């Protein structure tokens, strides 16, 4: 059967199905993540920090907390397992449940205010 189809394709006798031309994509309802139209959002820094930057300390931390970070940029969660936060929020950095799932540049944390747990990009925060 495959050989028969291949020969028909080579001869040009295999009927071709035509598809309608796709319509151009238009963004009818643009997503606006910033509630204030006049403010500008800063981009997070490209580099990564280490826990020794800016004198981060691990003294007097609750059990399981590696260190604390403060959000320097707002982060909008893009997946169910991600942690959303606003500038200035404090997050307790904890170990991944499965260290093999850890991705470079991402941390696992729990928000101090709500107890929400999730992943977040390290470069949106700074250690405190």
XYZ file of N, CA, C and O in Angstrom:
512
model
N 0.837 -1.192 0.000
C 0.000 0.000 0.000
C 0.875 1.246 0.000
O 0.607 2.174 -0.743
N 1.928 1.265 0.829
C 2.814 2.427 0.914
C 3.493 2.654 -0.433
O 3.595 3.788 -0.899
N 3.957 1.573 -1.069
C 4.613 1.704 -2.369
C 3.672 2.287 -3.401
O 4.061 3.108 -4.226
N 2.400 1.852 -3.387
C 1.415 2.343 -4.352
C 1.218 3.846 -4.172
O 1.203 4.611 -5.133
N 1.101 4.305 -2.903
C 0.941 5.735 -2.631
C 2.178 6.515 -3.055
O 2.069 7.602 -3.626
N 3.347 5.964 -2.788
C 4.588 6.637 -3.155
C 4.670 6.809 -4.670
O 5.082 7.856 -5.173
N 4.284 5.767 -5.423
C 4.319 5.859 -6.891
C 3.328 6.888 -7.401
O 3.615 7.641 -8.324
N 2.139 6.939 -6.779
C 1.142 7.922 -7.206
C 1.620 9.345 -6.918
O 1.389 10.257 -7.710
N 2.299 9.525 -5.803
C 2.839 10.846 -5.473
C 3.897 11.239 -6.495
O 3.934 12.372 -6.977
N 4.784 10.311 -6.837
C 5.837 10.596 -7.820
C 5.238 10.937 -9.173
O 5.718 11.821 -9.871
N 4.187 10.230 -9.602
C 3.550 10.477 -10.890
C 2.718 11.745 -10.866
O 2.398 12.317 -11.898
N 2.328 12.152 -9.663
C 1.468 13.328 -9.562
C 0.011 12.976 -9.747
O -0.806 13.853 -10.028
N -0.356 11.701 -9.633
C -1.742 11.289 -9.826
C -2.530 11.224 -8.531
O -3.730 10.998 -8.547
N -1.856 11.377 -7.395
C -2.549 11.339 -6.112
C -3.305 12.650 -5.932
O -2.726 13.735 -6.070
N -4.613 12.570 -5.692
C -5.370 13.822 -5.539
C -4.897 14.588 -4.308
O -4.650 14.010 -3.262
N -4.739 15.893 -4.414
C -4.307 16.739 -3.298
C -5.518 17.400 -2.677
O -6.400 17.876 -3.376
N -5.519 17.400 -1.390
C -6.587 18.075 -0.663
C -6.195 19.539 -0.519
O -5.059 19.856 -0.183
N -7.118 20.423 -0.797
C -6.818 21.850 -0.665
C -7.397 22.360 0.645
O -8.471 21.926 1.079
N -6.671 23.256 1.255
C -7.096 23.844 2.503
C -7.350 25.330 2.285
O -6.657 25.963 1.491
N -8.351 25.887 2.961
C -8.579 27.328 2.808
C -7.409 28.122 3.373
O -6.724 27.676 4.289
N -7.194 29.297 2.814
C -6.115 30.164 3.291
C -6.444 30.616 4.717
O -7.563 31.037 4.994
N -5.494 30.505 5.645
C -5.787 30.911 7.031
C -6.016 32.409 7.133
O -5.420 33.198 6.403
N -6.893 32.766 8.042
C -7.168 34.177 8.274
C -6.058 34.782 9.123
O -5.456 34.090 9.933
N -5.776 36.067 8.944
C -4.740 36.691 9.786
C -5.191 36.700 11.244
O -6.376 36.791 11.539
N -4.213 36.578 12.133
C -4.506 36.574 13.563
C -4.669 38.015 14.025
O -3.822 38.864 13.783
N -5.780 38.265 14.685
C -6.000 39.593 15.258
C -6.236 39.435 16.739
O -6.892 38.487 17.177
N -5.694 40.332 17.510
C -5.843 40.283 18.956
C -7.031 41.147 19.345
O -6.911 42.330 19.595
N -8.218 40.530 19.390
C -9.442 41.258 19.663
C -9.465 41.789 21.092
O -9.809 42.929 21.336
N -9.086 40.947 22.036
C -9.079 41.339 23.441
C -7.660 41.259 23.993
O -7.278 40.252 24.551
N -6.862 42.314 23.837
C -5.487 42.229 24.335
C -5.475 42.071 25.855
O -6.301 42.637 26.553
N -4.542 41.280 26.339
C -4.402 41.061 27.771
C -3.530 42.171 28.341
O -2.420 42.398 27.889
N -4.062 42.855 29.312
C -3.316 43.936 29.955
C -3.080 43.520 31.392
O -4.023 43.364 32.161
N -1.811 43.294 31.740
C -1.513 42.809 33.085
C -1.249 43.964 34.055
O -1.158 43.763 35.240
N -1.123 45.176 33.551
C -0.826 46.313 34.415
C -2.081 47.150 34.574
O -2.646 47.623 33.605
N -2.542 47.340 35.792
C -3.789 48.056 36.008
C -3.637 49.567 35.821
O -4.601 50.263 35.613
N -2.445 50.088 35.893
C -2.224 51.518 35.722
C -1.659 51.793 34.333
O -0.537 51.423 34.031
N -2.435 52.454 33.458
C -1.974 52.637 32.073
C -0.766 53.553 31.925
O -0.072 53.482 30.932
N -0.504 54.415 32.899
C 0.591 55.376 32.755
C 1.908 54.904 33.348
O 2.926 55.541 33.178
N 1.901 53.764 34.057
C 3.151 53.319 34.665
C 3.886 52.391 33.702
O 3.295 51.808 32.813
N 5.170 52.280 33.907
C 5.959 51.376 33.068
C 6.493 50.257 33.933
O 6.814 50.456 35.102
N 6.568 49.080 33.367
C 7.083 47.937 34.107
C 8.564 47.776 33.817
O 8.970 47.796 32.662
N 9.343 47.610 34.845
C 10.773 47.399 34.663
C 11.028 45.923 34.389
O 10.308 45.069 34.875
N 12.032 45.639 33.619
C 12.391 44.250 33.349
C 13.303 43.745 34.454
O 14.111 44.494 34.980
N 13.166 42.470 34.787
C 14.044 41.922 35.818
C 15.474 41.832 35.321
O 15.706 41.792 34.109
N 16.426 41.816 36.217
C 17.818 41.732 35.781
C 18.092 40.390 35.113
O 17.466 39.392 35.423
N 19.036 40.384 34.188
C 19.370 39.161 33.461
C 20.257 38.232 34.286
O 20.162 37.038 34.175
N 21.104 38.781 35.102
C 22.042 37.961 35.869
C 21.363 37.292 37.037
O 20.244 37.625 37.406
N 22.042 36.342 37.617
C 21.514 35.672 38.793
C 22.370 36.036 39.999
O 23.509 36.410 39.867
N 21.791 35.922 41.165
C 22.518 36.231 42.389
C 22.773 34.947 43.143
O 22.188 33.929 42.872
N 23.651 35.049 44.103
C 23.875 33.910 44.984
C 23.494 34.333 46.384
O 23.355 35.522 46.671
N 23.356 33.377 47.277
C 22.903 33.698 48.621
C 23.896 34.561 49.395
O 23.558 35.131 50.407
N 25.129 34.679 48.899
C 26.110 35.502 49.597
C 25.993 36.977 49.217
O 26.543 37.836 49.884
N 25.241 37.293 48.150
C 25.071 38.686 47.743
C 24.287 39.448 48.809
O 23.393 38.926 49.441
N 24.621 40.695 48.974
C 23.906 41.634 49.820
C 23.753 41.157 51.259
O 22.817 41.515 51.949
N 24.640 40.294 51.726
C 24.643 39.901 53.115
C 23.426 39.102 53.559
O 22.927 39.306 54.646
N 22.921 38.222 52.729
C 21.779 37.396 53.109
C 22.158 36.541 54.314
O 23.277 36.070 54.425
N 21.194 36.348 55.196
C 21.481 35.591 56.401
C 20.527 34.408 56.540
O 19.402 34.469 56.066
N 20.986 33.362 57.179
C 20.139 32.190 57.421
C 19.858 32.025 58.914
O 19.381 30.983 59.337
N 20.138 33.059 59.693
C 19.908 32.998 61.132
C 18.413 33.083 61.450
O 17.672 33.806 60.799
N 17.998 32.357 62.473
C 16.629 32.419 62.996
C 15.547 32.119 61.967
O 14.498 32.762 61.950
N 15.769 31.151 61.082
C 14.780 30.787 60.082
C 13.949 29.608 60.574
O 14.448 28.751 61.298
N 12.662 29.548 60.174
C 11.836 28.389 60.546
C 12.403 27.107 59.938
O 13.139 27.157 58.946
N 12.074 25.950 60.493
C 12.565 24.679 59.942
C 12.139 24.516 58.477
O 11.015 24.825 58.111
N 13.093 24.062 57.652
C 12.801 23.830 56.241
C 13.028 25.029 55.345
O 13.043 24.911 54.124
N 13.182 26.227 55.937
C 13.401 27.437 55.143
C 14.898 27.622 54.928
O 15.662 27.679 55.891
N 15.311 27.696 53.664
C 16.733 27.862 53.339
C 17.177 29.302 53.558
O 18.217 29.564 54.136
N 16.375 30.245 53.067
C 16.604 31.674 53.262
C 15.367 32.416 52.797
O 14.434 31.815 52.252
N 15.325 33.719 53.039
C 14.182 34.543 52.636
C 14.593 35.461 51.501
O 15.747 35.873 51.415
N 13.621 35.773 50.639
C 13.852 36.738 49.568
C 12.725 37.765 49.579
O 11.640 37.511 50.119
N 13.026 38.906 48.984
C 12.033 39.968 48.833
C 11.825 40.192 47.343
O 12.799 40.282 46.587
N 10.573 40.283 46.927
C 10.256 40.485 45.511
C 10.675 41.887 45.076
O 10.268 42.874 45.677
N 11.514 41.946 44.056
C 11.940 43.236 43.511
C 11.134 43.601 42.259
O 11.170 44.728 41.807
N 10.397 42.628 41.717
C 9.529 42.821 40.560
C 8.255 42.025 40.775
O 8.267 40.993 41.448
N 7.163 42.482 40.193
C 5.906 41.748 40.229
C 6.042 40.524 39.323
O 6.617 40.613 38.242
N 5.513 39.387 39.770
C 5.523 38.183 38.930
C 4.120 37.643 38.783
O 3.434 37.383 39.772
N 3.682 37.503 37.542
C 2.379 36.932 37.213
C 2.562 35.443 36.916
O 3.268 35.087 35.978
N 1.972 34.579 37.727
C 2.104 33.138 37.526
C 1.554 32.755 36.161
O 0.504 33.235 35.743
N 2.284 31.885 35.458
C 1.864 31.435 34.141
C 1.452 29.968 34.143
O 1.016 29.448 33.120
N 1.590 29.309 35.282
C 1.232 27.903 35.389
C 0.711 27.642 36.801
O 0.955 28.425 37.718
N -0.003 26.532 36.962
C -0.625 26.209 38.252
C 0.385 26.027 39.381
O 0.071 26.281 40.541
N 1.608 25.590 39.050
C 2.594 25.328 40.094
C 3.485 26.528 40.395
O 4.433 26.425 41.159
N 3.172 27.685 39.799
C 3.996 28.880 40.007
C 3.394 29.782 41.074
O 2.194 29.772 41.320
N 4.251 30.572 41.685
C 3.872 31.481 42.767
C 3.784 32.905 42.221
O 4.743 33.414 41.646
N 2.642 33.525 42.388
C 2.439 34.903 41.940
C 2.695 35.839 43.115
O 2.326 35.527 44.242
N 3.349 36.993 42.839
C 3.612 37.922 43.933
C 3.755 39.346 43.429
O 3.919 39.584 42.232
N 3.666 40.275 44.367
C 3.815 41.701 44.097
C 5.174 42.175 44.603
O 5.800 41.510 45.422
N 5.604 43.328 44.127
C 6.860 43.931 44.587
C 6.795 44.115 46.108
O 5.786 44.567 46.643
N 7.867 43.721 46.794
C 7.962 43.916 48.231
C 7.526 42.729 49.073
O 7.786 42.704 50.276
N 6.852 41.745 48.462
C 6.418 40.582 49.236
C 7.618 39.742 49.659
O 8.611 39.654 48.950
N 7.518 39.115 50.839
C 8.576 38.273 51.388
C 8.221 36.808 51.109
O 7.085 36.386 51.340
N 9.201 36.070 50.624
C 8.999 34.657 50.289
C 10.067 33.830 50.994
O 11.254 34.173 50.956
N 9.632 32.749 51.643
C 10.557 31.794 52.251
C 10.980 30.796 51.180
O 10.124 30.123 50.590
N 12.265 30.707 50.904
C 12.772 29.748 49.921
C 12.941 28.403 50.612
O 13.564 28.310 51.671
N 12.342 27.365 49.999
C 12.411 26.020 50.563
C 12.997 25.066 49.515
O 13.117 25.422 48.345
N 13.335 23.866 49.958
C 13.879 22.875 49.029
C 12.767 22.316 48.158
O 11.618 22.224 48.580
N 13.134 21.957 46.924
C 12.213 21.258 46.041
C 11.878 19.907 46.662
O 12.732 19.271 47.286
N 10.627 19.453 46.475
C 10.247 18.134 46.971
C 11.036 17.055 46.232
O 11.445 16.067 46.809
N 11.249 17.255 44.923
C 12.056 16.347 44.110
C 13.176 17.172 43.485
O 12.944 17.890 42.513
N 14.394 17.121 44.043
C 15.498 17.946 43.542
C 15.777 17.781 42.042
O 16.285 18.696 41.413
N 15.404 16.646 41.459
C 15.632 16.437 40.026
C 14.721 17.304 39.167
O 14.989 17.519 37.990
N 13.624 17.819 39.739
C 12.697 18.671 39.001
C 13.137 20.129 38.980
O 12.563 20.933 38.262
N 14.130 20.479 39.780
C 14.562 21.869 39.877
C 15.145 22.339 38.556
O 15.981 21.676 37.956
N 14.667 23.503 38.110
C 15.172 24.102 36.881
C 16.075 25.272 37.246
O 15.831 25.990 38.208
N 17.117 25.462 36.445
C 18.065 26.543 36.703
C 17.356 27.895 36.662
O 16.577 28.173 35.762
N 17.615 28.710 37.663
C 17.039 30.052 37.715
C 15.679 30.109 38.406
O 15.106 31.176 38.546
N 15.150 28.973 38.827
C 13.852 28.920 39.498
C 14.038 28.439 40.937
O 14.886 27.607 41.227
N 13.205 28.978 41.827
C 13.227 28.598 43.234
C 11.844 28.111 43.652
O 10.844 28.463 43.019
N 11.798 27.344 44.720
C 10.535 26.928 45.329
C 10.369 27.766 46.578
O 11.323 27.918 47.353
N 9.187 28.327 46.764
C 8.998 29.178 47.928
C 7.585 29.186 48.443
O 6.656 28.700 47.809
N 7.451 29.770 49.643
C 6.158 29.931 50.311
C 6.033 31.404 50.687
O 6.914 31.958 51.346
N 4.917 32.026 50.286
C 4.692 33.436 50.647
C 4.413 33.552 52.136
O 3.612 32.796 52.687
N 5.096 34.502 52.781
C 4.912 34.735 54.213
C 3.467 35.097 54.545
O 2.927 34.645 55.545
N 2.840 35.912 53.715
C 1.522 36.454 54.032
C 0.389 35.448 53.857
O -0.559 35.449 54.636
N 0.460 34.581 52.858
C -0.669 33.699 52.541
C -0.375 32.215 52.728
O -1.302 31.411 52.750
N 0.898 31.840 52.802
C 1.252 30.430 52.889
C 1.202 29.711 51.549
O 1.382 28.504 51.484
N 0.944 30.467 50.450
C 0.922 29.853 49.119
C 2.309 29.350 48.771
O 3.307 30.024 49.039
N 2.354 28.176 48.130
C 3.616 27.547 47.769
C 3.694 27.411 46.251
O 2.696 27.105 45.602
N 4.890 27.641 45.691
C 5.056 27.467 44.254
C 6.439 27.842 43.779
O 7.302 28.262 44.541
N 6.620 27.675 42.468
C 7.881 28.015 41.819
C 7.870 29.475 41.405
O 6.815 30.030 41.084
N 9.055 30.079 41.372
C 9.161 31.459 40.904
C 10.568 31.710 40.384
O 11.519 31.045 40.783
N 10.706 32.687 39.459
C 12.032 32.993 38.913
C 12.887 33.740 39.933
O 12.455 34.737 40.509
N 14.090 33.247 40.147
C 14.981 33.815 41.158
C 15.312 35.279 40.867
O 15.458 36.081 41.782
N 15.427 35.642 39.572
C 15.872 37.009 39.253
C 14.762 38.055 39.430
O 14.975 39.226 39.156
N 13.589 37.668 39.937
C 12.542 38.628 40.280
C 12.614 38.986 41.771
O 11.795 39.740 42.265
N 13.608 38.409 42.454
C 13.715 38.605 43.900
C 15.147 38.909 44.296
O 16.074 38.743 43.496
N 15.327 39.327 45.560
C 16.679 39.482 46.104
C 16.686 38.888 47.506
O 15.699 38.967 48.233
N 17.809 38.263 47.880
C 17.881 37.669 49.225
C 17.900 38.740 50.297
O 18.413 39.831 50.103
N 17.288 38.432 51.439
C 17.302 39.379 52.561
C 17.854 38.698 53.805
O 18.024 37.496 53.827
